[in-house]
Structure formats: C-alpha cells, structure tokens
Amino acid sequence: MSTHLAAVLKGKGQPFEIQSRPTPKPGPNELLVAVKSVAFNPADTFMRSQGFFITEYPTVTGFDMAGVVLEAGENVPTGDDKTSICFQPGTRIVAYSASAWRSCVPDYGAFQEKCLVPWQHAVPLPDENMSWNHAATLPVSVQVPLSAWDQMSIPRTEEKTTNSSKPVEKNQVLLIWGASSSVGTMGVQSARLMCQDPDSPFAAVYATAGSDNLEYIRSLGADHVFDYKGPNVVDAMVSKAQDSGLVIRHCFLAVGNLSLCQDVLKAFAKPGEKKAKVVSAPPLPEDVKDVEGVQVTFVMPSLVEEERLEQFRYWMGTWLGKKLAEGSIRPSPEPSVVGKGLEFVNEAVDRMAQGSDNEEGRVGFEVKPIGRSAAPHNFHCSLWTSFGFSSSRGNGQCASGKKEKIRG
C-alpha cells in the first residue's frame, strides 16, 4: 500500500507528530492532490488546542493548499466534454480543504503530502509562474469575502444572464474594515471589481487599515482608506460618504472593532428601509450590541452539502479561476519564510496563536518532506497572522490550467 507523511494530531491540545499514513484513493467527485504548499489561519490554532470540528482522533487538519492533481475520481470534470474547468493528473491547483465538513477524517486535511479534495473546492492555476506559497494563500482569503457578499445578498456579477435596460443608480459604498489583513485585502480587490460593473449600485470602496498600510490598500483598489486608530474614524468616514452623495449600508469586517462598523452603518439606516448589513469574519462576541437598522452575521458557508458545494464551485472555480486568468487580482499580503521541514508545523501554529510582529500580513515557511529523498514534490507553508480565517491546449493539458509532470 502506498504511504505518505503527515502532521498528525493525536489528541486535543497535543502537538502535531510527523507520521506515515496510507495514501487514499479518490472517490466520486474527488481529487487526490500532492500538496505543495499550505497556509495557516487562526482556526488551525483552535483546532489543535480545543478540538474544533474534530469528532475523532488521530486526525490531520489544515484548510488552504496548493498542489498537483495525482488522480481524479469518477464524475470529476476532465475536459472531455469541453467544460470550462477540468482536472487531470498533473494539473496545478489551489484548493480549500473539506476537512471541517468531513468530520475531520484524516484523508481530507491539508497538513500532509497527499490529501483528498472535492473538485468543487479547487481551481486550476492558469499561471504556471505563480509560486506555491503565493497560491496557497488564496483559498480562504477568497472564500471569506465572497461568502460575505453572498450573505449580504449582493448579486454575483459573474453569473448574470441578462442586462437590465433600467439604469442603475451608483450611490453605495462597500466598506472593508481591517483591510490590510489577508481576507481584507481580497475584500478590497473583490469590492473594486464590483464597483467597476456598470450594473452594480456600488460606486466606491472604503477601507480601514493601520497608518503604515494606507497606501498599500489604495494600490489594491480602495477609493478612500482611513486609519482605524484615528479618534474620529467613524465621523470621518460618514462625512466623506455624505459629502460625496453616497450611502454605506454594506460592511465586511475582516478584523477589528465590530461596534465601530455598526456605528458607521447606523448613520445611514432609515426607518422602513432594509437593514444595513455587517458580515464578520471573526466570531461574534457574546455581548454584541443590538443596533436598530443594522444586521450583524458571522460569515459561514452553508451547512447543507449540496448548497456548500455550489458555493465553493462558484467561489473557487468560477470567480477565482476567472480573476486569476484575467490577472485582475493578486495574492496579498506577501508571505515570508520562517523554516523548512514538516516539523515546523507546530511552530507555525504556535506563532499563529501568539500573534506575529508582521502586523496584519502573513508569515510563511517552506517545508520539505523529511525522510523522503525521492518525494514527488516539495511542501511549503505560509502562516497567516491576521484573522481570516496562485494554458495551453494539446498534449493532454487542460485549457483552464497548466499541468506538471508527475514524478515518483
């Protein structure tokens, strides 16, 4: 039986241990992936220390990954029917682990050399030059803000079938609070693209960030960026919108103070109108205040299997695939390297739990499989330090992504 190395969690609160485990076969609608790079986020710390989502030990956890398809199960799109997305052995992909929705069965965790992924959770990489570390930072950073826009009932521009003949009044602002976090930067980029849609009511992107990151967030597409530490940040934001003839009724909280987001939207809430909406990436505090005219929800994919797979198919396969091919988004912020070897998984989670001096960006490290000189791939990791949790035809290649030669 074929085996591979994994960072195995043997019990709640225990460290990861590197062990050899059997390599699974993909079932229907599944891919077997050789993992090249993974990214860490705060949920990984809670899973190790408190056992979130885990029903049985030992297990393998991890959410974000980039890698190479080794094998495709039945019903996986392979390009034979000219579909726009296809997966074949050698296809370079990024993927969001299904571990949390599979009761943390070890085969689905990302912290190992090979794992199973539902094809709806993956997308081929159109750019063969994107590094594995950059690619691995994409899944959660894309899923969280796109899930937030869905929860706000904002129409998906990529799925429009008809254009309305009625002119759309562009008088609304999309607000991203905590924009220099990983999910915040993608929130800004996705919001910018919505504002560019002539059928969208959104005219501007407002964002908050630390003073050192204001220009960087502007470079991603924010029209106005406010220092979240400013004593009058709420008044400044409200005044700017009012002076511009705009209203703020939609806020994505990537990281930061929920009550300040509520205060901004409260200024634009009117009796008889639909509630303004804040969707939060961090879990809602128990003492969250009730503000009239403002609805607050926690960002979360559907718990219904078919609905969740449809959501991920859109977020990953449709939206991310198209934007990567267009070059209209980029992975952000930059990851950095802190070590090599699967044995550094614990250090990465430790740093995640303690915070980092890298402000709201990401710290990363490169991991090569130990004890496997002939391993078919290198294994990289990128550590997130903020709440938010990288084509050609012919020769058997998919039109929607580059393939990589499989060795070993």
CSV table of C-alpha atoms in Angstrom, one decimal:
chain,number,residue,atom,x,y,z
A,1,MET,CA,0.0,0.0,0.0
A,2,SER,CA,1.3,3.5,-0.9
A,3,THR,CA,2.0,5.8,2.1
A,4,HIS,CA,2.9,9.4,2.6
A,5,LEU,CA,4.0,11.7,5.5
A,6,ALA,CA,1.5,13.8,7.5
A,7,ALA,CA,1.5,16.1,10.5
A,8,VAL,CA,-0.9,14.1,12.7
A,9,LEU,CA,-2.9,15.5,15.6
A,10,LYS,CA,-3.3,12.6,18.2
A,11,GLY,CA,-5.4,14.4,20.7
A,12,LYS,CA,-6.9,17.8,21.9
A,13,GLY,CA,-4.1,20.1,23.0
A,14,GLN,CA,-1.4,17.9,21.8
A,15,PRO,CA,1.4,18.8,19.3
A,16,PHE,CA,1.4,17.6,15.7
A,17,GLU,CA,3.5,14.5,15.1
A,18,ILE,CA,5.0,13.5,11.8
A,19,GLN,CA,3.9,10.0,10.8
A,20,SER,CA,3.5,7.9,7.8
A,21,ARG,CA,-0.1,7.1,6.8
A,22,PRO,CA,-1.9,5.2,3.9
A,23,THR,CA,-2.5,7.2,0.8
A,24,PRO,CA,-6.2,7.2,0.0
A,25,LYS,CA,-7.9,6.7,-3.4
A,26,PRO,CA,-10.2,9.4,-4.6
A,27,GLY,CA,-13.9,8.7,-4.5
A,28,PRO,CA,-16.6,10.1,-6.8
A,29,ASN,CA,-16.2,13.9,-7.3
A,30,GLU,CA,-12.8,13.9,-5.5
A,31,LEU,CA,-9.2,14.7,-6.4
A,32,LEU,CA,-6.1,13.1,-4.9
A,33,VAL,CA,-3.7,16.0,-4.6
A,34,ALA,CA,0.1,16.1,-4.0
A,35,VAL,CA,0.3,19.1,-1.6
A,36,LYS,CA,2.9,21.6,-2.5
A,37,SER,CA,2.0,24.4,-0.1
A,38,VAL,CA,-0.3,25.1,2.8
A,39,ALA,CA,-1.4,28.3,4.6
A,40,PHE,CA,-2.3,28.6,8.3
A,41,ASN,CA,-5.0,30.7,9.8
A,42,PRO,CA,-6.4,31.1,13.4
A,43,ALA,CA,-8.9,28.3,13.0
A,44,ASP,CA,-5.8,25.9,12.9
A,45,THR,CA,-4.9,27.1,16.4
A,46,PHE,CA,-8.4,26.4,17.8
A,47,MET,CA,-8.5,23.0,16.2
A,48,ARG,CA,-5.2,22.0,17.8
A,49,SER,CA,-5.9,23.4,21.2
A,50,GLN,CA,-9.7,23.0,21.6
A,51,GLY,CA,-10.6,20.3,19.0
A,52,PHE,CA,-13.0,22.5,17.0
A,53,PHE,CA,-14.7,20.4,14.3
A,54,ILE,CA,-12.9,17.3,15.3
A,55,THR,CA,-15.0,14.2,16.2
A,56,GLU,CA,-12.3,11.6,16.5
A,57,TYR,CA,-8.5,11.3,16.9
A,58,PRO,CA,-6.0,10.9,15.4
A,59,THR,CA,-6.6,13.3,12.6
A,60,VAL,CA,-5.0,15.6,10.1
A,61,THR,CA,-6.2,19.2,9.8
A,62,GLY,CA,-5.5,22.2,7.6
A,63,PHE,CA,-7.5,24.4,5.3
A,64,ASP,CA,-5.6,26.1,2.4
A,65,MET,CA,-3.4,24.3,-0.1
A,66,ALA,CA,-1.8,24.5,-3.5
A,67,GLY,CA,-0.6,21.4,-5.3
A,68,VAL,CA,-0.8,19.0,-8.2
A,69,VAL,CA,-3.6,16.6,-9.1
A,70,LEU,CA,-2.4,13.0,-8.9
A,71,GLU,CA,-5.7,11.2,-9.6
A,72,ALA,CA,-9.3,12.2,-10.4
A,73,GLY,CA,-12.2,10.2,-9.2
A,74,GLU,CA,-15.5,9.4,-11.1
A,75,ASN,CA,-17.6,12.4,-12.2
A,76,VAL,CA,-14.7,14.9,-11.9
A,77,PRO,CA,-14.6,17.3,-15.0
A,78,THR,CA,-11.6,16.2,-17.1
A,79,GLY,CA,-12.2,18.3,-20.2
A,80,ASP,CA,-13.6,15.5,-22.3
A,81,ASP,CA,-17.0,17.3,-22.6
A,82,LYS,CA,-15.4,20.7,-23.4
A,83,THR,CA,-16.3,22.0,-19.9
A,84,SER,CA,-14.6,25.3,-18.9
A,85,ILE,CA,-12.9,23.7,-15.9
A,86,CYS,CA,-11.0,20.4,-15.9
A,87,PHE,CA,-8.7,18.3,-13.7
A,88,GLN,CA,-6.3,15.7,-14.9
A,89,PRO,CA,-3.1,14.2,-13.4
A,90,GLY,CA,-0.5,17.0,-13.5
A,91,THR,CA,-3.0,19.9,-13.2
A,92,ARG,CA,-1.7,22.6,-10.9
A,93,ILE,CA,-4.4,23.7,-8.5
A,94,VAL,CA,-5.3,25.7,-5.4
A,95,ALA,CA,-7.9,24.2,-3.1
A,96,TYR,CA,-9.8,24.7,0.1
A,97,SER,CA,-9.8,21.6,2.3
A,98,ALA,CA,-13.1,19.9,3.0
A,99,SER,CA,-11.8,18.6,6.4
A,100,ALA,CA,-14.2,20.6,8.5
A,101,TRP,CA,-17.2,19.3,6.5
A,102,ARG,CA,-16.0,15.7,6.6
A,103,SER,CA,-15.8,15.4,10.4
A,104,CYS,CA,-12.1,15.9,10.1
A,105,VAL,CA,-11.5,12.5,8.6
A,106,PRO,CA,-7.6,12.5,8.2
A,107,ASP,CA,-7.7,11.9,4.4
A,108,TYR,CA,-9.1,15.5,3.9
A,109,GLY,CA,-6.7,17.6,6.0
A,110,ALA,CA,-4.1,19.7,4.2
A,111,PHE,CA,-1.2,19.2,6.5
A,112,GLN,CA,0.2,16.2,4.7
A,113,GLU,CA,1.9,15.3,1.5
A,114,LYS,CA,-1.2,13.9,-0.2
A,115,CYS,CA,-4.9,14.5,0.5
A,116,LEU,CA,-8.4,14.3,-0.9
A,117,VAL,CA,-10.3,17.4,-2.1
A,118,PRO,CA,-13.8,17.7,-3.6
A,119,TRP,CA,-13.3,19.1,-7.1
A,120,GLN,CA,-15.7,21.9,-6.4
A,121,HIS,CA,-13.3,23.2,-3.7
A,122,ALA,CA,-10.4,23.5,-6.3
A,123,VAL,CA,-9.5,25.5,-9.3
A,124,PRO,CA,-6.7,25.0,-11.9
A,125,LEU,CA,-3.9,27.6,-11.8
A,126,PRO,CA,-3.7,29.4,-15.1
A,127,ASP,CA,-0.3,31.0,-14.2
A,128,GLU,CA,2.5,28.4,-14.0
A,129,ASN,CA,4.9,31.1,-12.7
A,130,MET,CA,2.9,31.7,-9.5
A,131,SER,CA,4.8,30.4,-6.6
A,132,TRP,CA,3.3,27.6,-4.5
A,133,ASN,CA,3.4,29.8,-1.4
A,134,HIS,CA,1.6,32.6,-3.1
A,135,ALA,CA,-1.0,30.2,-4.5
A,136,ALA,CA,-1.7,28.6,-1.1
A,137,THR,CA,-2.7,32.0,0.4
A,138,LEU,CA,-5.7,32.3,-1.9
A,139,PRO,CA,-8.4,29.8,-0.9
A,140,VAL,CA,-9.6,31.2,2.5
A,141,SER,CA,-8.7,34.8,1.6
A,142,VAL,CA,-11.1,34.5,-1.4
A,143,GLN,CA,-13.8,32.4,0.2
A,144,VAL,CA,-14.3,34.6,3.2
A,145,PRO,CA,-15.1,38.0,1.5
A,146,LEU,CA,-17.1,36.3,-1.3
A,147,SER,CA,-19.1,34.4,1.2
A,148,ALA,CA,-19.7,37.8,3.0
A,149,TRP,CA,-21.0,39.4,-0.3
A,150,ASP,CA,-23.3,36.4,-0.7
A,151,GLN,CA,-24.7,36.7,2.8
A,152,MET,CA,-25.4,40.4,2.0
A,153,SER,CA,-27.5,39.2,-1.0
A,154,ILE,CA,-25.3,41.1,-3.4
A,155,PRO,CA,-25.8,39.7,-6.9
A,156,ARG,CA,-22.9,37.7,-8.4
A,157,THR,CA,-21.7,39.6,-11.4
A,158,GLU,CA,-20.1,36.5,-13.0
A,159,GLU,CA,-23.5,34.7,-13.1
A,160,LYS,CA,-25.6,37.5,-14.7
A,161,THR,CA,-27.6,36.2,-17.6
A,162,THR,CA,-29.3,39.4,-18.8
A,163,ASN,CA,-28.6,43.1,-18.6
A,164,SER,CA,-31.3,45.3,-17.3
A,165,SER,CA,-32.3,48.2,-19.6
A,166,LYS,CA,-33.0,50.3,-16.5
A,167,PRO,CA,-30.0,52.5,-15.5
A,168,VAL,CA,-28.6,51.6,-12.1
A,169,GLU,CA,-28.0,54.4,-9.6
A,170,LYS,CA,-24.4,54.0,-8.4
A,171,ASN,CA,-24.6,55.6,-4.9
A,172,GLN,CA,-23.5,52.9,-2.5
A,173,VAL,CA,-20.2,52.2,-0.7
A,174,LEU,CA,-18.6,48.8,0.1
A,175,LEU,CA,-16.8,49.1,3.4
A,176,ILE,CA,-14.0,46.7,4.3
A,177,TRP,CA,-12.9,47.1,8.0
A,178,GLY,CA,-9.4,45.7,8.6
A,179,ALA,CA,-8.4,45.8,5.0
A,180,SER,CA,-4.7,45.0,5.5
A,181,SER,CA,-5.5,41.5,6.8
A,182,SER,CA,-5.3,38.7,4.3
A,183,VAL,CA,-9.1,38.4,3.8
A,184,GLY,CA,-9.3,42.1,4.0
A,185,THR,CA,-7.0,42.7,1.0
A,186,MET,CA,-9.1,40.3,-1.1
A,187,GLY,CA,-12.2,42.0,0.2
A,188,VAL,CA,-10.9,45.3,-1.3
A,189,GLN,CA,-9.9,43.7,-4.6
A,190,SER,CA,-13.3,41.9,-5.0
A,191,ALA,CA,-15.1,45.1,-4.0
A,192,ARG,CA,-13.2,47.1,-6.6
A,193,LEU,CA,-14.3,44.7,-9.3
A,194,MET,CA,-17.9,45.0,-8.2
A,195,CYS,CA,-17.7,48.8,-8.4
A,196,GLN,CA,-16.4,48.5,-12.0
A,197,ASP,CA,-19.6,46.6,-13.0
A,198,PRO,CA,-22.0,49.1,-14.7
A,199,ASP,CA,-24.9,47.2,-13.4
A,200,SER,CA,-23.8,47.3,-9.8
A,201,PRO,CA,-25.1,50.0,-7.4
A,202,PHE,CA,-21.7,50.3,-5.8
A,203,ALA,CA,-19.6,53.4,-6.6
A,204,ALA,CA,-16.7,53.3,-4.1
A,205,VAL,CA,-14.7,51.2,-1.8
A,206,TYR,CA,-13.9,52.5,1.6
A,207,ALA,CA,-11.5,50.7,3.9
A,208,THR,CA,-9.6,50.9,7.2
A,209,ALA,CA,-6.0,50.0,7.9
A,210,GLY,CA,-3.1,50.9,10.0
A,211,SER,CA,-1.2,54.1,9.1
A,212,ASP,CA,1.7,52.1,7.6
A,213,ASN,CA,-0.6,50.3,5.2
A,214,LEU,CA,-2.8,53.1,3.8
A,215,GLU,CA,-1.0,53.4,0.5
A,216,TYR,CA,-0.9,49.7,0.0
A,217,ILE,CA,-4.6,49.3,0.4
A,218,ARG,CA,-5.2,52.2,-2.0
A,219,SER,CA,-3.0,50.3,-4.5
A,220,LEU,CA,-5.4,47.3,-4.3
A,221,GLY,CA,-8.3,49.5,-5.3
A,222,ALA,CA,-9.7,51.2,-2.3
A,223,ASP,CA,-11.0,54.7,-3.1
A,224,HIS,CA,-10.6,56.0,0.4
A,225,VAL,CA,-8.6,54.5,3.3
A,226,PHE,CA,-9.0,55.6,6.9
A,227,ASP,CA,-6.6,55.0,9.8
A,228,TYR,CA,-8.6,52.7,12.1
A,229,LYS,CA,-6.8,54.1,15.1
A,230,GLY,CA,-8.0,57.7,14.3
A,231,PRO,CA,-10.1,59.2,17.1
A,232,ASN,CA,-12.7,60.3,14.7
A,233,VAL,CA,-12.6,57.5,12.1
A,234,VAL,CA,-16.4,56.9,12.2
A,235,ASP,CA,-17.2,60.6,11.8
A,236,ALA,CA,-14.6,61.0,9.0
A,237,MET,CA,-16.0,58.0,7.1
A,238,VAL,CA,-19.6,59.1,7.4
A,239,SER,CA,-18.8,62.7,6.4
A,240,LYS,CA,-16.8,61.6,3.4
A,241,ALA,CA,-19.7,59.5,2.1
A,242,GLN,CA,-22.3,62.1,2.8
A,243,ASP,CA,-20.3,64.8,1.1
A,244,SER,CA,-19.9,62.5,-2.0
A,245,GLY,CA,-23.7,61.8,-2.1
A,246,LEU,CA,-23.1,58.1,-1.1
A,247,VAL,CA,-24.5,55.8,1.5
A,248,ILE,CA,-22.8,53.0,3.4
A,249,ARG,CA,-25.0,50.0,4.0
A,250,HIS,CA,-22.7,47.1,3.5
A,251,CYS,CA,-19.6,46.3,5.6
A,252,PHE,CA,-17.3,43.3,5.6
A,253,LEU,CA,-15.5,43.1,8.9
A,254,ALA,CA,-12.2,41.3,8.2
A,255,VAL,CA,-10.7,42.1,11.6
A,256,GLY,CA,-11.3,44.9,14.1
A,257,ASN,CA,-13.9,46.6,16.1
A,258,LEU,CA,-17.5,45.4,15.3
A,259,SER,CA,-19.1,48.3,17.2
A,260,LEU,CA,-17.4,50.9,15.1
A,261,CYS,CA,-18.7,49.2,11.9
A,262,GLN,CA,-22.2,49.3,13.4
A,263,ASP,CA,-21.8,53.0,14.2
A,264,VAL,CA,-20.9,53.8,10.6
A,265,LEU,CA,-23.9,51.9,9.2
A,266,LYS,CA,-26.3,53.3,11.8
A,267,ALA,CA,-25.7,56.8,10.4
A,268,PHE,CA,-27.3,55.7,7.1
A,269,ALA,CA,-30.1,53.5,8.5
A,270,LYS,CA,-33.6,54.8,7.9
A,271,PRO,CA,-36.9,53.6,9.3
A,272,GLY,CA,-38.8,51.5,6.7
A,273,GLU,CA,-35.7,50.5,4.7
A,274,LYS,CA,-34.0,47.2,4.6
A,275,LYS,CA,-31.4,46.7,7.3
A,276,ALA,CA,-27.8,47.7,6.7
A,277,LYS,CA,-25.6,44.6,6.9
A,278,VAL,CA,-22.3,43.8,8.7
A,279,VAL,CA,-20.8,40.4,8.0
A,280,SER,CA,-18.0,39.5,10.3
A,281,ALA,CA,-15.0,37.1,9.7
A,282,PRO,CA,-14.2,36.9,13.4
A,283,PRO,CA,-16.7,35.1,15.6
A,284,LEU,CA,-19.3,37.5,17.0
A,285,PRO,CA,-18.7,38.5,20.7
A,286,GLU,CA,-21.3,37.3,23.2
A,287,ASP,CA,-22.0,40.9,24.2
A,288,VAL,CA,-22.6,42.2,20.6
A,289,LYS,CA,-24.8,45.2,20.8
A,290,ASP,CA,-28.2,45.4,19.0
A,291,VAL,CA,-28.2,48.5,16.8
A,292,GLU,CA,-31.5,49.4,15.2
A,293,GLY,CA,-31.4,49.2,11.4
A,294,VAL,CA,-28.2,47.2,11.3
A,295,GLN,CA,-28.0,43.4,10.9
A,296,VAL,CA,-24.8,41.5,12.0
A,297,THR,CA,-24.0,38.0,11.0
A,298,PHE,CA,-20.9,35.7,11.1
A,299,VAL,CA,-19.5,34.6,7.7
A,300,MET,CA,-20.1,31.0,7.1
A,301,PRO,CA,-20.6,28.6,4.2
A,302,SER,CA,-23.9,26.7,4.0
A,303,LEU,CA,-24.1,23.6,6.3
A,304,VAL,CA,-26.2,21.9,3.6
A,305,GLU,CA,-23.8,19.7,1.5
A,306,GLU,CA,-25.2,20.5,-2.0
A,307,GLU,CA,-25.5,24.2,-1.3
A,308,ARG,CA,-22.0,24.4,0.1
A,309,LEU,CA,-20.5,22.6,-2.9
A,310,GLU,CA,-22.3,25.0,-5.2
A,311,GLN,CA,-20.9,27.9,-3.2
A,312,PHE,CA,-17.4,26.7,-3.4
A,313,ARG,CA,-17.8,25.8,-7.1
A,314,TYR,CA,-18.6,29.5,-7.7
A,315,TRP,CA,-16.0,31.0,-5.3
A,316,MET,CA,-13.2,28.8,-6.5
A,317,GLY,CA,-14.0,27.5,-9.9
A,318,THR,CA,-15.9,30.5,-11.4
A,319,TRP,CA,-14.8,33.6,-9.6
A,320,LEU,CA,-11.2,32.8,-8.6
A,321,GLY,CA,-10.5,31.0,-11.9
A,322,LYS,CA,-11.7,33.9,-14.0
A,323,LYS,CA,-9.9,36.6,-12.0
A,324,LEU,CA,-6.6,34.7,-12.0
A,325,ALA,CA,-6.9,34.2,-15.8
A,326,GLU,CA,-7.6,37.9,-16.2
A,327,GLY,CA,-4.9,39.0,-13.8
A,328,SER,CA,-7.4,41.2,-12.1
A,329,ILE,CA,-6.5,40.1,-8.6
A,330,ARG,CA,-3.3,39.1,-6.8
A,331,PRO,CA,-2.3,37.2,-3.7
A,332,SER,CA,-1.7,39.5,-0.8
A,333,PRO,CA,-0.1,40.4,1.5
A,334,GLU,CA,3.3,38.9,0.8
A,335,PRO,CA,4.2,35.7,2.7
A,336,SER,CA,7.7,35.3,4.3
A,337,VAL,CA,9.7,32.2,5.1
A,338,VAL,CA,10.4,31.0,8.7
A,339,GLY,CA,11.8,27.5,8.4
A,340,LYS,CA,12.0,24.2,6.5
A,341,GLY,CA,10.6,20.8,7.3
A,342,LEU,CA,7.2,19.3,8.3
A,343,GLU,CA,8.4,19.5,11.9
A,344,PHE,CA,7.8,23.3,11.7
A,345,VAL,CA,4.0,22.9,11.6
A,346,ASN,CA,3.8,23.2,15.4
A,347,GLU,CA,6.0,26.3,15.4
A,348,ALA,CA,3.7,27.8,12.8
A,349,VAL,CA,0.6,27.2,14.8
A,350,ASP,CA,2.3,28.5,17.9
A,351,ARG,CA,3.2,31.7,16.2
A,352,MET,CA,-0.4,31.9,14.9
A,353,ALA,CA,-1.7,31.6,18.4
A,354,GLN,CA,0.7,34.1,19.9
A,355,GLY,CA,0.4,36.7,17.1
A,356,SER,CA,3.3,38.0,15.0
A,357,ASP,CA,5.4,41.1,14.5
A,358,ASN,CA,4.4,41.0,10.9
A,359,GLU,CA,1.4,43.2,11.6
A,360,GLU,CA,-1.6,42.2,9.6
A,361,GLY,CA,0.2,40.3,6.8
A,362,ARG,CA,1.3,36.7,6.6
A,363,VAL,CA,4.4,34.9,7.7
A,364,GLY,CA,5.3,31.7,6.0
A,365,PHE,CA,7.7,28.9,5.8
A,366,GLU,CA,8.9,26.3,3.4
A,367,VAL,CA,8.6,22.7,4.3
A,368,LYS,CA,10.3,19.7,2.6
A,369,PRO,CA,9.1,16.2,3.4
A,370,ILE,CA,11.6,14.6,5.8
A,371,GLY,CA,12.9,11.1,5.3
A,372,ARG,CA,11.8,11.0,1.7
A,373,SER,CA,14.7,11.9,-0.6
A,374,ALA,CA,12.7,10.7,-3.6
A,375,ALA,CA,9.5,12.5,-2.7
A,376,PRO,CA,7.5,13.7,-5.7
A,377,HIS,CA,7.2,17.3,-4.6
A,378,ASN,CA,8.3,19.9,-2.1
A,379,PHE,CA,6.0,21.1,0.6
A,380,HIS,CA,5.6,24.7,1.5
A,381,CYS,CA,3.7,26.5,4.2
A,382,SER,CA,2.5,30.1,4.7
A,383,LEU,CA,1.4,31.3,8.1
A,384,TRP,CA,-1.4,33.8,8.4
A,385,THR,CA,-1.1,36.4,11.2
A,386,SER,CA,-4.5,38.1,11.0
A,387,PHE,CA,-8.0,36.7,11.4
A,388,GLY,CA,-9.4,35.2,8.3
A,389,PHE,CA,-9.6,32.9,8.8
A,390,SER,CA,-1.5,31.4,-7.1
A,391,SER,CA,-2.9,27.4,-20.5
A,392,SER,CA,-2.3,25.7,-23.1
A,393,ARG,CA,-4.1,23.1,-25.2
A,394,GLY,CA,-2.7,19.9,-26.6
A,395,ASN,CA,-0.5,17.1,-25.2
A,396,GLY,CA,-3.3,16.2,-22.8
A,397,GLN,CA,-3.3,19.5,-21.0
A,398,CYS,CA,-6.5,21.2,-19.7
A,399,ALA,CA,-7.3,24.5,-21.3
A,400,SER,CA,-8.0,26.0,-17.9
A,401,GLY,CA,-4.8,25.2,-16.1
A,402,LYS,CA,-1.1,24.2,-16.5
A,403,LYS,CA,-0.1,20.6,-15.8
A,404,GLU,CA,3.0,19.5,-14.1
A,405,LYS,CA,5.0,16.3,-14.7
A,406,ILE,CA,4.3,13.7,-12.0
A,407,ARG,CA,7.5,12.0,-10.7
A,408,GLY,CA,7.9,9.1,-8.4
